[in-house]
Tab-separated table of C-alpha atoms and ligand atoms in Angstrom:
chain	number	residue	atom	x	y	z
I	138	UNK	CA	75.080	-18.664	70.344
I	139	UNK	CA	74.830	-15.077	69.077
I	140	UNK	CA	78.644	-14.991	68.692
I	141	UNK	CA	78.448	-18.072	66.471
I	142	UNK	CA	75.566	-16.699	64.409
I	143	UNK	CA	77.389	-13.393	64.126
I	144	UNK	CA	80.716	-14.843	63.018
I	145	UNK	CA	79.193	-17.359	60.588
I	146	UNK	CA	76.433	-15.286	59.050
I	147	UNK	CA	75.595	-11.819	60.297
I	148	UNK	CA	78.992	-10.166	59.819
I	149	UNK	CA	78.945	-11.241	56.163
I	150	UNK	CA	75.637	-9.444	55.519
I	151	UNK	CA	75.424	-5.672	54.970
I	152	UNK	CA	74.900	-3.986	58.351
I	153	UNK	CA	71.599	-2.438	57.294
I	154	UNK	CA	70.236	-5.843	56.191
I	155	UNK	CA	70.974	-7.226	59.674
I	156	UNK	CA	69.178	-4.218	61.141
I	157	UNK	CA	66.078	-4.914	59.041
I	158	UNK	CA	66.164	-8.628	59.953
I	159	UNK	CA	66.332	-7.708	63.644
I	160	UNK	CA	63.165	-5.658	63.295
I	161	UNK	CA	61.370	-8.551	61.633
I	162	UNK	CA	62.354	-10.683	64.615
I	163	UNK	CA	61.254	-8.054	67.122
I	164	UNK	CA	57.901	-7.551	65.444
I	165	UNK	CA	57.369	-11.316	65.276
I	166	UNK	CA	57.969	-11.489	69.020
I	167	UNK	CA	55.408	-8.719	69.592
I	168	UNK	CA	52.868	-10.557	67.415
I	169	UNK	CA	53.315	-14.054	68.894
I	170	UNK	CA	51.109	-14.812	71.881
I	171	UNK	CA	53.192	-15.465	74.985
I	172	UNK	CA	56.509	-14.531	73.341
I	173	UNK	CA	56.754	-11.108	74.945
I	174	UNK	CA	56.071	-12.558	78.375
I	175	UNK	CA	58.754	-15.183	77.835
I	176	UNK	CA	61.362	-12.648	76.696
I	177	UNK	CA	60.486	-10.343	79.565
I	178	UNK	CA	60.799	-13.192	82.053
I	179	UNK	CA	64.208	-14.138	80.620
I	180	UNK	CA	65.636	-10.652	80.149
I	181	UNK	CA	63.503	-8.007	81.852
I	182	UNK	CA	65.180	-5.994	84.611
I	183	UNK	CA	63.578	-7.023	87.877
I	184	UNK	CA	66.131	-6.255	90.535
I	185	UNK	CA	65.161	-3.333	92.783
I	186	UNK	CA	68.829	-2.335	92.952
I	187	UNK	CA	68.588	-1.233	89.312
I	188	UNK	CA	65.652	1.146	89.788
I	189	UNK	CA	66.174	4.848	89.132
I	190	UNK	CA	63.708	7.649	89.789
I	191	UNK	CA	64.320	10.556	87.403
I	192	UNK	CA	62.377	12.973	85.180
I	193	UNK	CA	59.306	12.108	87.243
I	194	UNK	CA	59.492	8.512	85.983
I	195	UNK	CA	60.402	5.138	87.496
I	196	UNK	CA	63.086	3.483	85.378
I	197	UNK	CA	63.412	-0.292	85.951
I	198	UNK	CA	67.067	-0.081	84.852
I	199	UNK	CA	69.362	2.917	84.316
I	200	UNK	CA	70.385	1.524	80.915
I	201	UNK	CA	68.302	2.543	77.923
I	202	UNK	CA	68.501	2.127	74.168
I	203	UNK	CA	69.958	5.209	72.476
I	204	UNK	CA	68.230	6.967	69.586
I	205	UNK	CA	68.706	5.738	66.030
I	206	UNK	CA	67.929	2.050	66.479
I	207	UNK	CA	64.126	2.254	66.553
I	208	UNK	CA	63.805	5.368	64.398
I	209	UNK	CA	60.118	4.871	63.584
I	210	UNK	CA	58.831	3.568	66.928
I	211	UNK	CA	58.252	0.128	65.467
I	212	UNK	CA	59.325	-2.204	68.255
I	213	UNK	CA	59.838	-0.297	71.499
I	214	UNK	CA	57.823	-2.805	73.550
I	215	UNK	CA	59.907	-5.782	72.382
I	216	UNK	CA	63.114	-3.809	72.967
I	217	UNK	CA	61.930	-3.040	76.488
I	218	UNK	CA	61.258	-6.754	77.038
I	219	UNK	CA	64.909	-7.490	76.179
I	220	UNK	CA	65.888	-5.494	79.265
I	221	UNK	CA	66.212	-1.843	78.332
I	222	UNK	CA	65.007	0.427	81.135
I	223	UNK	CA	63.816	2.887	78.487
I	224	UNK	CA	63.846	3.234	74.722
I	225	UNK	CA	64.505	6.468	72.856
I	226	UNK	CA	62.808	6.397	69.470
I	227	UNK	CA	63.834	8.594	66.536
I	228	UNK	CA	65.367	10.725	65.371
I	229	UNK	CA	61.969	11.668	63.969
I	230	UNK	CA	61.664	14.623	61.591
I	231	UNK	CA	58.493	16.613	60.894
I	232	UNK	CA	58.304	15.244	57.337
I	233	UNK	CA	59.113	11.716	56.154
I	234	UNK	CA	62.474	11.430	54.382
I	235	UNK	CA	64.557	8.608	52.851
I	236	UNK	CA	67.938	9.498	54.385
I	237	UNK	CA	71.223	9.222	52.520
I	238	UNK	CA	71.944	6.748	49.708
I	239	UNK	CA	73.166	3.264	50.693
I	240	UNK	CA	75.568	1.977	51.829
I	241	UNK	CA	75.394	4.262	54.840
I	242	UNK	CA	76.044	1.939	57.807
I	243	UNK	CA	79.443	0.297	58.346
I	244	UNK	CA	81.124	-1.849	60.990
I	245	UNK	CA	84.735	-1.271	62.006
I	246	UNK	CA	85.081	-4.688	63.611
I	247	UNK	CA	88.575	-4.246	65.037
I	248	UNK	CA	87.322	-1.288	67.052
I	249	UNK	CA	83.910	-2.824	67.774
I	250	UNK	CA	82.718	0.473	66.313
I	251	UNK	CA	80.189	1.662	63.751
I	252	UNK	CA	80.252	4.508	61.261
I	253	UNK	CA	76.868	5.703	60.059
I	254	UNK	CA	75.639	8.384	57.705
I	255	UNK	CA	72.004	7.332	57.750
I	256	UNK	CA	70.820	10.951	57.548
I	257	UNK	CA	67.616	10.661	59.629
I	258	UNK	CA	65.831	8.149	57.394
I	259	UNK	CA	62.362	7.997	58.945
I	260	UNK	CA	58.667	7.984	58.179
I	261	UNK	CA	58.030	11.345	59.799
I	262	UNK	CA	56.296	12.619	62.939
I	263	UNK	CA	52.774	11.624	61.916
I	264	UNK	CA	53.697	7.944	61.424
I	265	UNK	CA	55.656	7.868	64.691
I	266	UNK	CA	52.694	9.424	66.533
I	267	UNK	CA	50.366	6.711	65.206
I	268	UNK	CA	52.711	3.996	66.482
I	269	UNK	CA	53.148	5.640	69.869
I	270	UNK	CA	49.400	5.550	70.480
I	271	UNK	CA	49.584	1.772	70.968
I	272	UNK	CA	49.853	0.078	74.345
I	273	UNK	CA	53.108	0.973	76.053
I	274	UNK	CA	55.091	-1.346	78.300
I	275	UNK	CA	58.309	0.639	78.495
I	276	UNK	CA	59.342	4.256	79.064
I	277	UNK	CA	59.662	5.875	75.626
I	278	UNK	CA	61.690	8.995	74.906
I	279	UNK	CA	61.078	10.802	71.623
I	280	UNK	CA	64.085	12.275	69.840
I	281	UNK	CA	63.343	14.938	67.206
I	282	UNK	CA	65.527	16.508	64.511
I	283	UNK	CA	65.357	18.776	61.482
I	284	UNK	CA	63.911	17.674	58.146
I	285	UNK	CA	66.798	17.812	55.649
I	286	UNK	CA	65.099	19.990	53.002
I	287	UNK	CA	64.024	22.618	55.529
I	288	UNK	CA	66.416	25.600	55.457
I	289	UNK	CA	68.312	26.350	58.646
I	290	UNK	CA	66.451	29.615	59.311
I	291	UNK	CA	63.184	27.613	59.414
I	292	UNK	CA	64.591	24.864	61.628
I	293	UNK	CA	62.708	25.961	64.757
I	294	UNK	CA	59.325	25.777	62.991
I	295	UNK	CA	60.182	22.244	61.836
I	296	UNK	CA	61.070	21.103	65.382
I	297	UNK	CA	57.908	22.801	66.664
I	298	UNK	CA	55.795	20.839	64.188
I	299	UNK	CA	57.285	17.551	65.430
I	300	UNK	CA	56.766	18.671	69.015
I	301	UNK	CA	53.086	19.443	68.367
I	302	UNK	CA	52.594	15.942	66.964
I	303	UNK	CA	54.668	14.007	69.474
I	304	UNK	CA	55.035	15.771	72.831
I	305	UNK	CA	51.803	14.444	74.334
I	306	UNK	CA	52.920	10.900	73.461
I	307	UNK	CA	56.461	11.204	74.819
I	308	UNK	CA	57.621	10.241	78.307
I	309	UNK	CA	60.435	12.678	77.588
I	310	UNK	CA	61.398	14.746	74.548
I	311	UNK	CA	64.903	15.212	73.128
I	312	UNK	CA	66.001	18.001	70.816
I	313	UNK	CA	68.746	16.484	68.693
I	314	UNK	CA	71.125	19.113	67.372
I	315	UNK	CA	74.161	16.856	67.205
I	316	UNK	CA	73.923	14.418	64.304
I	317	UNK	CA	76.794	14.911	61.850
I	318	UNK	CA	74.700	13.605	58.943
I	319	UNK	CA	72.277	16.483	58.352
I	320	UNK	CA	74.141	19.439	56.852
I	321	UNK	CA	74.222	22.439	59.208
I	322	UNK	CA	72.403	20.653	62.048
I	323	UNK	CA	75.237	20.880	64.523
I	324	UNK	CA	75.472	24.634	64.049
I	325	UNK	CA	72.207	24.755	65.999
I	326	UNK	CA	74.248	23.888	69.106
I	327	UNK	CA	75.577	27.445	69.171
I	328	UNK	CA	73.767	29.213	71.986
I	329	UNK	CA	72.417	32.028	69.789
I	330	UNK	CA	70.573	29.415	67.680
I	331	UNK	CA	69.849	26.975	70.493
I	332	UNK	CA	68.154	29.492	72.816
I	333	UNK	CA	65.266	30.396	70.448
I	334	UNK	CA	64.990	26.785	69.247
I	335	UNK	CA	64.664	25.272	72.724
I	336	UNK	CA	62.385	28.080	73.882
I	337	UNK	CA	59.989	27.472	70.991
I	338	UNK	CA	60.032	23.691	71.468
I	339	UNK	CA	59.345	24.130	75.184
I	340	UNK	CA	56.413	26.451	74.466
I	341	UNK	CA	55.033	24.033	71.860
I	342	UNK	CA	55.271	21.118	74.320
I	343	UNK	CA	53.388	23.184	76.921
I	344	UNK	CA	50.656	23.963	74.412
I	345	UNK	CA	50.450	20.309	73.311
I	346	UNK	CA	49.678	18.811	76.717
I	347	UNK	CA	48.963	19.961	80.288
I	348	UNK	CA	51.399	17.272	81.524
I	349	UNK	CA	54.998	18.386	82.065
I	350	UNK	CA	56.998	16.708	79.293
I	351	UNK	CA	60.645	16.534	80.358
I	352	UNK	CA	62.806	18.264	77.735
I	353	UNK	CA	66.438	17.343	77.080
I	354	UNK	CA	69.013	18.406	74.502
I	355	UNK	CA	71.462	15.956	72.898
I	356	UNK	CA	74.957	17.235	72.167
I	357	UNK	CA	77.969	16.180	70.105
I	358	UNK	CA	81.284	14.988	71.540
I	359	UNK	CA	83.038	17.281	69.081
I	360	UNK	CA	81.959	20.470	70.849
I	361	UNK	CA	84.859	22.387	72.361
I	362	UNK	CA	84.794	22.445	76.175
I	363	UNK	CA	83.627	26.094	76.451
I	364	UNK	CA	80.720	25.224	74.121
I	365	UNK	CA	79.768	22.277	76.335
I	366	UNK	CA	79.711	24.700	79.265
I	367	UNK	CA	77.606	27.168	77.269
I	368	UNK	CA	74.990	24.510	76.467
I	369	UNK	CA	74.927	23.448	80.131
I	370	UNK	CA	74.399	27.056	81.237
I	371	UNK	CA	71.658	27.525	78.665
I	372	UNK	CA	69.903	24.332	79.781
I	373	UNK	CA	69.876	25.696	83.329
I	374	UNK	CA	68.757	29.159	82.224
I	375	UNK	CA	65.829	27.762	80.228
I	376	UNK	CA	64.818	25.280	82.924
I	377	UNK	CA	65.426	22.217	80.765
I	378	UNK	CA	65.298	18.839	82.457
I	379	UNK	CA	68.536	17.379	81.166
I	380	UNK	CA	71.311	16.874	78.671
I	381	UNK	CA	72.165	13.753	76.682
I	382	UNK	CA	75.892	13.422	75.964
I	383	UNK	CA	76.999	12.343	73.484
I	384	UNK	CA	76.064	11.696	69.884
I	385	UNK	CA	78.563	10.139	67.429
I	386	UNK	CA	81.865	11.811	66.549
I	387	UNK	CA	83.333	12.924	63.238
I	388	UNK	CA	86.830	12.274	64.641
I	389	UNK	CA	88.753	9.192	63.483
I	390	UNK	CA	91.530	9.416	66.039
I	391	UNK	CA	92.908	6.409	67.879
I	392	UNK	CA	91.300	3.710	65.732
I	393	UNK	CA	92.737	0.186	65.510
I	394	UNK	CA	91.124	-0.442	62.122
I	395	UNK	CA	93.344	-0.087	59.064
I	396	UNK	CA	93.502	3.434	57.632
I	397	UNK	CA	92.520	2.062	54.233
I	398	UNK	CA	89.360	0.505	55.685
I	399	UNK	CA	88.455	3.690	57.550
I	400	UNK	CA	89.004	5.830	54.472
I	401	UNK	CA	86.967	3.478	52.300
I	402	UNK	CA	84.008	3.894	54.670
I	403	UNK	CA	84.114	7.673	54.267
I	404	UNK	CA	82.100	10.329	56.109
I	405	UNK	CA	79.734	9.686	58.989
I	406	UNK	CA	79.395	9.538	62.763
I	407	UNK	CA	81.611	7.094	64.647
I	408	UNK	CA	80.206	5.241	67.657
I	409	UNK	CA	81.357	2.565	70.083
I	410	UNK	CA	84.502	2.253	72.242
I	411	UNK	CA	86.556	4.894	70.372
I	412	UNK	CA	84.025	7.416	71.687
I	413	UNK	CA	84.221	6.278	75.284
I	414	UNK	CA	86.878	8.580	76.650
I	415	UNK	CA	85.436	11.807	75.225
I	416	UNK	CA	81.901	10.855	76.223
I	417	UNK	CA	83.049	10.305	79.809
I	418	UNK	CA	84.974	13.562	79.773
I	419	UNK	CA	81.931	15.526	78.597
I	420	UNK	CA	79.808	13.851	81.290
I	421	UNK	CA	82.262	14.819	84.051
I	422	UNK	CA	82.444	18.374	82.744
I	423	UNK	CA	78.663	18.704	82.606
I	424	UNK	CA	78.160	17.287	86.114
I	425	UNK	CA	80.754	19.629	87.530
I	426	UNK	CA	79.058	22.564	85.811
I	427	UNK	CA	75.406	21.863	86.672
I	428	UNK	CA	75.680	20.216	90.089
I	429	UNK	CA	72.539	18.215	90.747
I	430	UNK	CA	70.227	20.569	88.855
I	431	UNK	CA	69.957	18.534	85.630
I	432	UNK	CA	69.458	14.928	84.646
I	433	UNK	CA	72.495	13.779	82.675
I	434	UNK	CA	72.155	10.863	80.272
I	435	UNK	CA	75.550	9.459	79.312
I	436	UNK	CA	75.996	7.666	75.990
I	437	UNK	CA	78.999	6.689	73.895
I	438	UNK	CA	81.102	3.533	74.033
I	439	UNK	CA	79.286	1.742	76.852
I	440	UNK	CA	79.950	-2.000	76.512
I	441	UNK	CA	79.992	-3.576	79.978
I	442	UNK	CA	78.397	-3.325	83.423
I	443	UNK	CA	81.669	-1.752	84.582
I	444	UNK	CA	81.238	0.941	81.932
I	445	UNK	CA	77.714	1.630	83.187
I	446	UNK	CA	78.891	1.767	86.802
I	447	UNK	CA	81.697	4.147	85.800
I	448	UNK	CA	79.176	6.506	84.173
I	449	UNK	CA	76.898	6.408	87.205
I	450	UNK	CA	79.847	7.150	89.466
I	451	UNK	CA	80.907	10.011	87.190
I	452	UNK	CA	77.499	11.639	87.626
I	453	UNK	CA	75.216	10.092	85.009
I	454	UNK	CA	71.607	9.764	86.097
I	455	UNK	CA	70.878	7.378	83.226
I	456	UNK	CA	73.003	5.637	80.607
I	457	UNK	CA	72.295	4.705	76.995
I	458	UNK	CA	73.912	2.420	74.450
I	459	UNK	CA	73.535	1.447	70.819
I	460	UNK	CA	76.745	0.002	69.335
I	461	UNK	CA	77.216	-2.399	72.282
I	462	UNK	CA	73.916	-4.027	71.350
I	463	UNK	CA	75.030	-4.495	67.734
I	464	UNK	CA	78.183	-6.367	68.741
I	465	UNK	CA	76.725	-7.998	71.854
I	466	UNK	CA	73.466	-9.343	70.435
I	467	UNK	CA	69.952	-9.556	71.849
I	468	UNK	CA	70.927	-10.946	75.266
I	469	UNK	CA	73.677	-8.422	75.820
I	470	UNK	CA	71.638	-6.202	78.104
I	471	UNK	CA	70.420	-9.098	80.197
I	472	UNK	CA	74.048	-9.779	81.137
I	473	UNK	CA	74.699	-6.120	81.873
I	474	UNK	CA	71.625	-5.739	84.068
I	475	UNK	CA	72.557	-8.837	86.066
I	476	UNK	CA	76.164	-7.827	86.610
I	477	UNK	CA	75.142	-4.258	87.421
I	478	UNK	CA	72.503	-5.381	89.926
I	479	UNK	CA	75.130	-7.508	91.685
I	480	UNK	CA	77.376	-4.433	91.923
I	481	UNK	CA	74.658	-2.036	93.066
I	482	UNK	CA	72.904	-4.351	95.545
I	483	UNK	CA	73.424	-3.141	99.092
U	26	FMN	C1	73.420	3.488	63.111
U	26	FMN	C2	73.254	4.608	64.105
U	26	FMN	C3	72.225	5.519	63.932
U	26	FMN	C4	72.064	6.560	64.850
U	26	FMN	N1	71.032	7.435	64.679
U	26	FMN	C5	70.813	8.394	65.596
U	26	FMN	C6	69.698	9.255	65.494
U	26	FMN	O1	68.869	9.137	64.588
U	26	FMN	N2	69.554	10.226	66.438
U	26	FMN	C7	70.425	10.374	67.489
U	26	FMN	O2	70.237	11.256	68.330
U	26	FMN	N3	71.482	9.555	67.617
U	26	FMN	C8	71.696	8.580	66.706
U	26	FMN	N4	72.762	7.737	66.842
U	26	FMN	C9	73.716	7.973	67.947
U	26	FMN	C10	73.421	7.110	69.172
U	26	FMN	O3	72.182	7.421	69.722
U	26	FMN	C11	74.526	7.314	70.236
U	26	FMN	O4	74.478	8.659	70.680
U	26	FMN	C12	75.927	7.005	69.713
U	26	FMN	O5	75.895	5.908	68.836
U	26	FMN	C13	76.921	6.729	70.834
U	26	FMN	O6	76.539	5.597	71.581
U	26	FMN	P1	77.168	4.115	71.353
U	26	FMN	O7	78.665	4.259	71.361
U	26	FMN	O8	76.632	3.293	72.485
U	26	FMN	O9	76.655	3.651	70.034
U	26	FMN	C14	72.959	6.690	65.948
U	26	FMN	C15	73.981	5.762	66.113
U	26	FMN	C16	74.133	4.719	65.213
U	26	FMN	C17	75.246	3.733	65.440
């Protein structure tokens, strides 16, 4: 059904229009009496084999929605009802900002991939906080990033401001230093910048709430291996709770799509299957480095239950996906949860 709708209509519409239509649908489901219950009954993860205990939380499925889909915390409950074990909202910046000019979201259909240069379009930390105060029916992670106009030497203060507004409302907090679409952001992954940044965010989270808010850092797949190791060591040194690997890549290697099409799309972060191999490699490297001392959330190119199982076997505590949902449609995760439960059941 979704395949038909996709091939007849959705793939002809600009990708961002489809995104906006999806949110209308999700919000309509949240507003219609009985609809959420119905969706949850159809899609919600119920099998005990899927449960994961991590970060002090009980996840009903190890598969969550990666950051960037629900940037403004508009529909996390409906997304949870469709089967996600957790939803990461954001990236949220301290101040509202429009993001980059459109078009800024592109499909590379032959690769089942996406290129985006959204540039953290979002309504800011205050608006996200207001939405997170509503009734919650799913575990919600909050992913924060730097406001574009804030200079790099004031980045930490900007992250701290978001933390002050959002930490008490987050089931876990993610410091995103890995989006390729905010100039200079990824330089913050260098340990000399990352150490003071994470230390200040951690202190701000402690001041914001007496509850321990798990703190994770999200890294790029384009880091060289020694830099991945350095971030892992820093996460251990600072007593962080985990690492999310990976964000999108600026590489365009190994694509099936025509060079002309790829060049026409231009700059941005690439996601989906072309990212799979590097994402898995970074996961294995991190797990080897940190042993069982950190939660590792693996993301990048996950499309099937076999992909999820592979990540879990390679040391992921939790798994996230975004692009798979775009190509797979709203019932995609239901299928994954069912197939995964059958694999994991004793
Ligand atoms: C359109 C789009 C927007 C994204 N925005 C964000 C974002 O705001 N913050 C973030 O940390 N990651 C963002 N991501 C990256 C995803 O969270 C994820 O790390 C990446 O897409 C790899 O996973 P996938 O192959 O399953 O899509 C975005 C990805 C896409 C496709």
